[in-house]
XYZ file of N, CA and C in Angstrom:
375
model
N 182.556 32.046 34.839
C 182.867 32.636 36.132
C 184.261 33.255 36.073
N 184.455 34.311 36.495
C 185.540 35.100 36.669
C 186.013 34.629 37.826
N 187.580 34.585 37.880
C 188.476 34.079 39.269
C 189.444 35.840 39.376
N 189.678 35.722 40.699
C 189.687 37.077 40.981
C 191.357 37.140 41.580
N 192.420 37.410 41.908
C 193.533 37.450 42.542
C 194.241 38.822 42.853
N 194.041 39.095 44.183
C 195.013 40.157 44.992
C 196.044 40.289 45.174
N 196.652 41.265 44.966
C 198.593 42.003 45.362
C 198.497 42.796 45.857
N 199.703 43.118 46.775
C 200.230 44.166 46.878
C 200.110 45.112 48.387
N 199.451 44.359 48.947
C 199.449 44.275 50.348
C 200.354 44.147 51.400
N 200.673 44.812 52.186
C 201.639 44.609 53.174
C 201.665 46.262 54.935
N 202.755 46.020 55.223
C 202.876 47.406 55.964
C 203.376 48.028 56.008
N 202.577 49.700 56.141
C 203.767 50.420 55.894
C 202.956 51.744 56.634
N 203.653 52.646 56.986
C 203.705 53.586 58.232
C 202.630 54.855 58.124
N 201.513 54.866 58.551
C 201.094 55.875 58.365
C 201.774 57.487 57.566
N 200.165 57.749 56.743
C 201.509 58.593 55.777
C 201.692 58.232 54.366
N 202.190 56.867 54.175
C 202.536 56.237 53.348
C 201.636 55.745 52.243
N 202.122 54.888 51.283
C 201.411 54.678 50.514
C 201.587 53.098 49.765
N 200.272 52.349 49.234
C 200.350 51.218 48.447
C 199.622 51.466 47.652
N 200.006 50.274 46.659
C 199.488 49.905 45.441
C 198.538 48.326 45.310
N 197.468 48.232 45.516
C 196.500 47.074 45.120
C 196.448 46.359 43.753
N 196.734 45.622 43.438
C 196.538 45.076 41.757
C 195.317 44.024 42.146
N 194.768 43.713 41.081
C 193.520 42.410 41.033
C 193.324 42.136 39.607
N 194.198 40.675 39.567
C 194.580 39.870 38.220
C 192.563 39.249 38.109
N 191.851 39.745 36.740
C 190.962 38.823 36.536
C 191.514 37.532 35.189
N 190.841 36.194 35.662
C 190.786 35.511 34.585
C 189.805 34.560 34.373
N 189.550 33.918 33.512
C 188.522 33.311 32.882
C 187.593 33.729 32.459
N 186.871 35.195 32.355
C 186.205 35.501 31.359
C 186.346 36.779 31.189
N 185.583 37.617 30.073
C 185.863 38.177 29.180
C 186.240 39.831 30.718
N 186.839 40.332 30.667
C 187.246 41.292 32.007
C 186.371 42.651 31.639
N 185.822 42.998 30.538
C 184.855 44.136 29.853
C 183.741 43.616 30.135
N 183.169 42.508 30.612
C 181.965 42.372 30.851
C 181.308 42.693 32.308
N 182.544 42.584 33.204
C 182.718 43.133 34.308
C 182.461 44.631 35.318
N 181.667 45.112 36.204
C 182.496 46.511 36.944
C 182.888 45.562 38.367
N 183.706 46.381 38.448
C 184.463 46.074 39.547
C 184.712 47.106 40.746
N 184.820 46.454 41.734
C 185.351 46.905 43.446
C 185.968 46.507 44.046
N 186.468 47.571 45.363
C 187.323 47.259 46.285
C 186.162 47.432 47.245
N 186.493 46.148 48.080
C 185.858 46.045 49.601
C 187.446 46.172 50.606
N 186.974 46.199 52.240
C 188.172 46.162 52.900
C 186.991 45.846 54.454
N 188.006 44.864 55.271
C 186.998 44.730 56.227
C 188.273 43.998 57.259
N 188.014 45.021 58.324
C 188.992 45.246 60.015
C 188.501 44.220 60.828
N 189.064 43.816 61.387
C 188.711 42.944 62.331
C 187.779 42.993 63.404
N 186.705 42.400 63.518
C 185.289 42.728 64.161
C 184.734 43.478 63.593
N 184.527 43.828 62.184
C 183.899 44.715 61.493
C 182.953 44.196 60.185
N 182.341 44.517 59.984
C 181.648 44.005 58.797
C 182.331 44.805 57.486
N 182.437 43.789 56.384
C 182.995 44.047 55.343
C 182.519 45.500 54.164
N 183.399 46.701 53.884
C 182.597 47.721 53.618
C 183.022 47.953 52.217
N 182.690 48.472 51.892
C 182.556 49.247 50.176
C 184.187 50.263 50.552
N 184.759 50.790 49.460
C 185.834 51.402 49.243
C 185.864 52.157 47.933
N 185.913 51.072 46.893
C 185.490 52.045 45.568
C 185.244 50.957 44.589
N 184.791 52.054 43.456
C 184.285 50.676 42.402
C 184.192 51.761 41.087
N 184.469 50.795 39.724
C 184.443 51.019 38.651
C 183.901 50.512 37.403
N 183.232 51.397 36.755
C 182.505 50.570 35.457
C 183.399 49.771 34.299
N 182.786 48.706 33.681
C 183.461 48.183 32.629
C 184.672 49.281 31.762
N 184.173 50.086 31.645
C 184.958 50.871 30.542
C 185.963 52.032 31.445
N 185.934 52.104 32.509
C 186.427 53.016 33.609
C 186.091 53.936 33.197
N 185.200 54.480 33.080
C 184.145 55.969 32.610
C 183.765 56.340 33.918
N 183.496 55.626 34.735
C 182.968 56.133 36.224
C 183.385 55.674 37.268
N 183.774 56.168 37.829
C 183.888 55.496 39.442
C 183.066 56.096 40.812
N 182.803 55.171 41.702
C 182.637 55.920 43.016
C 183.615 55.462 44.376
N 183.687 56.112 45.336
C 184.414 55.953 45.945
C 183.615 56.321 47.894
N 184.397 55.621 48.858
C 183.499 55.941 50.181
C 184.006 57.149 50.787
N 183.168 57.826 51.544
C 183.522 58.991 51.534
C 184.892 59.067 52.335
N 185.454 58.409 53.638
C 186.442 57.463 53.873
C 187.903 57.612 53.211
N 188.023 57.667 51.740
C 188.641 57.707 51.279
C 188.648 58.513 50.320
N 187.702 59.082 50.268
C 187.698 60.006 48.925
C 188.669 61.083 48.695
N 189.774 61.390 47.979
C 191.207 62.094 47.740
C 191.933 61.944 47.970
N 192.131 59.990 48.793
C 193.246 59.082 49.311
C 193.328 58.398 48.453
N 192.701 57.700 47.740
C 192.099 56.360 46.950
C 192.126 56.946 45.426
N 193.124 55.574 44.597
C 191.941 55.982 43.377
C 192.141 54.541 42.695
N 190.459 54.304 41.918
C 190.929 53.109 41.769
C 190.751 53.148 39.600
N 191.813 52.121 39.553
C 191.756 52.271 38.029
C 191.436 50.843 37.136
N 191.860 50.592 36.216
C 191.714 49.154 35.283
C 192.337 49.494 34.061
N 192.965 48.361 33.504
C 193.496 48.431 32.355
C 193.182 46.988 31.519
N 192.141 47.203 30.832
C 191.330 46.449 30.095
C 191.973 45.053 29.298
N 193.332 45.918 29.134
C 194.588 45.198 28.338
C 194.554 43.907 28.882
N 195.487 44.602 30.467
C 195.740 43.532 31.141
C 194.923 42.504 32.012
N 193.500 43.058 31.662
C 192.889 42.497 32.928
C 193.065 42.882 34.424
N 193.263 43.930 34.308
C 193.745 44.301 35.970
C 193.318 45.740 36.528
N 192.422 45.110 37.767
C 192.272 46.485 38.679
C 192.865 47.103 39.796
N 193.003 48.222 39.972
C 194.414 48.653 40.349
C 193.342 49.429 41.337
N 193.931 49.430 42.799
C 193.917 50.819 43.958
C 195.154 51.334 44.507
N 195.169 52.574 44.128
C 196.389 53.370 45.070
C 195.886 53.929 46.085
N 196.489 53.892 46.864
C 196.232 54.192 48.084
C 197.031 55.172 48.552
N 197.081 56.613 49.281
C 198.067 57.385 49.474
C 197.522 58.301 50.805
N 198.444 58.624 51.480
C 198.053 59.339 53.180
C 197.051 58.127 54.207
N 197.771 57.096 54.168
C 197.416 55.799 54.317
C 197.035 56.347 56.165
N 196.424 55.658 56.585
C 195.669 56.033 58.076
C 195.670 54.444 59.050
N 196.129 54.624 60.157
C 195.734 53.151 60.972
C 194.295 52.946 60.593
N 193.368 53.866 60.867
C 192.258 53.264 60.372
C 192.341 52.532 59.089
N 192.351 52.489 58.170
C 192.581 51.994 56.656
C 192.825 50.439 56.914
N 193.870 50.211 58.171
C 194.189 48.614 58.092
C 192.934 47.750 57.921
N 193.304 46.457 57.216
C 192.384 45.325 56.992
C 192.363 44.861 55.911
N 191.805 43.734 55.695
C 192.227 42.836 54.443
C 191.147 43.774 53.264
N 191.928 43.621 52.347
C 191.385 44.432 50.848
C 190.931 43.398 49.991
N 189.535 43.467 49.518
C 189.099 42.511 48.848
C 188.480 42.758 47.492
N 189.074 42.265 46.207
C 188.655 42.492 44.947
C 187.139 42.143 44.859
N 186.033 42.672 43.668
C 185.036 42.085 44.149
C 184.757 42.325 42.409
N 183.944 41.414 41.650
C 183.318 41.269 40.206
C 181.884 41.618 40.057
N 181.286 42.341 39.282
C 179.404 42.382 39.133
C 179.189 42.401 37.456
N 178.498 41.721 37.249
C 178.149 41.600 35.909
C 177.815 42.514 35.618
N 178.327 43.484 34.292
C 177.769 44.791 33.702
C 177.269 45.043 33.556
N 176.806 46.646 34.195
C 175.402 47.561 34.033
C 175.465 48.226 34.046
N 174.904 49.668 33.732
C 174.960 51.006 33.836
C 174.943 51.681 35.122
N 174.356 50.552 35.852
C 174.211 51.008 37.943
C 175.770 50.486 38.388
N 176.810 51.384 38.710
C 177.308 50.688 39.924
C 177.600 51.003 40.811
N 177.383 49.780 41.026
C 176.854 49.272 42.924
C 178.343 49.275 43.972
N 177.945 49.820 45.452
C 178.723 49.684 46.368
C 178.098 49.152 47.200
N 177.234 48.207 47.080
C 177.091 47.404 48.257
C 177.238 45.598 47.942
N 178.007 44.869 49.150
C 178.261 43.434 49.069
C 177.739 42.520 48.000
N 176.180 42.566 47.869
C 175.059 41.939 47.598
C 175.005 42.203 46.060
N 175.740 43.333 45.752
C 175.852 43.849 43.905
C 177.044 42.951 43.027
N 177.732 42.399 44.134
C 178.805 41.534 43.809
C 178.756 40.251 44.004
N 178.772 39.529 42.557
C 178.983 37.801 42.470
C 180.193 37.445 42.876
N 181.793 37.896 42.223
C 182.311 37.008 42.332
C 183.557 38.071 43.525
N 184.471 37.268 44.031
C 184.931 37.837 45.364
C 186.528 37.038 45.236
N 187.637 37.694 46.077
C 188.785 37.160 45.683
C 188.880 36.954 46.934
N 190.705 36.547 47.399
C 190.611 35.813 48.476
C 191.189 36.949 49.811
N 190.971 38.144 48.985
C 191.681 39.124 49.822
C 193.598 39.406 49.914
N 193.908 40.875 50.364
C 195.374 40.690 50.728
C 195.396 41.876 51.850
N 196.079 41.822 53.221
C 195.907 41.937 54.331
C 196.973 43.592 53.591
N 196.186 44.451 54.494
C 196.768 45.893 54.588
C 197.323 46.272 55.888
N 198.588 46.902 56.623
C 198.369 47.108 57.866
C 199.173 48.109 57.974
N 198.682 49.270 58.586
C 199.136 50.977 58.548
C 199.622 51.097 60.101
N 200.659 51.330 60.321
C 201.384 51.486 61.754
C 201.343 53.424 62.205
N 201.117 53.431 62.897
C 201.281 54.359 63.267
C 202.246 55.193 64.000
């Protein structure tokens, strides 16, 4: 089982911009694709973006698409979202998410086993 850990969260002013990190450990991090979920308060938890084992592909929600990009560095074990022209909408906790490797990847909840504990985003306007 892969354990999942979030950074890099905090507030900052519409406009602006962060950086997401997500430390994996305990197993092999190439066996992995990975996502970002994010989910607002009274909202159900949504897709954001996601990437294959080898970062050959990504997809992203439309939401964010030319705000967002999300990356990995195999080295370190770590998946990375930047975030840039940050929006009040955008606020809400950002959640790393693990799926065992496949050639499909998935943006929906249910494609993802393992889940981190989140780190709270909040865009002022």
């Amino acid at each position: 089982q892969v354990q999942l850990v979030e950074s890099g969260g905090g507030l900052v002013q519409a406009g602006g911009s962060l950086r997401l990190s997500c430390a994996a450990s305990g197993r092999t991090f190439t066996n992995y694709n990975m996502g970002w979920f994010r989910q607002a308060p009274g909202k159900e938890r949504e897709f954001v973006a996601a990437i294959t084992w080898s970062g050959g592909n990504t997809k992203y929600a439309d939401s964010v698409k030319g705000r967002f990009t999300i990356s990995r560095d195999n080295a370190k074990n770590t998946v990375s979202l930047q975030m840039n022209s940050l929006k009040p909408d955008d606020t809400a906790v950002y959640y790393c998410a693990a799926a065992d490797r496949s050639i499909v990847l998935g943006t929906t909840k249910g494609y993802y086993a393992y889940w981190g504990q989140g780190t709270q985003v909040t865009v002022s306007s």
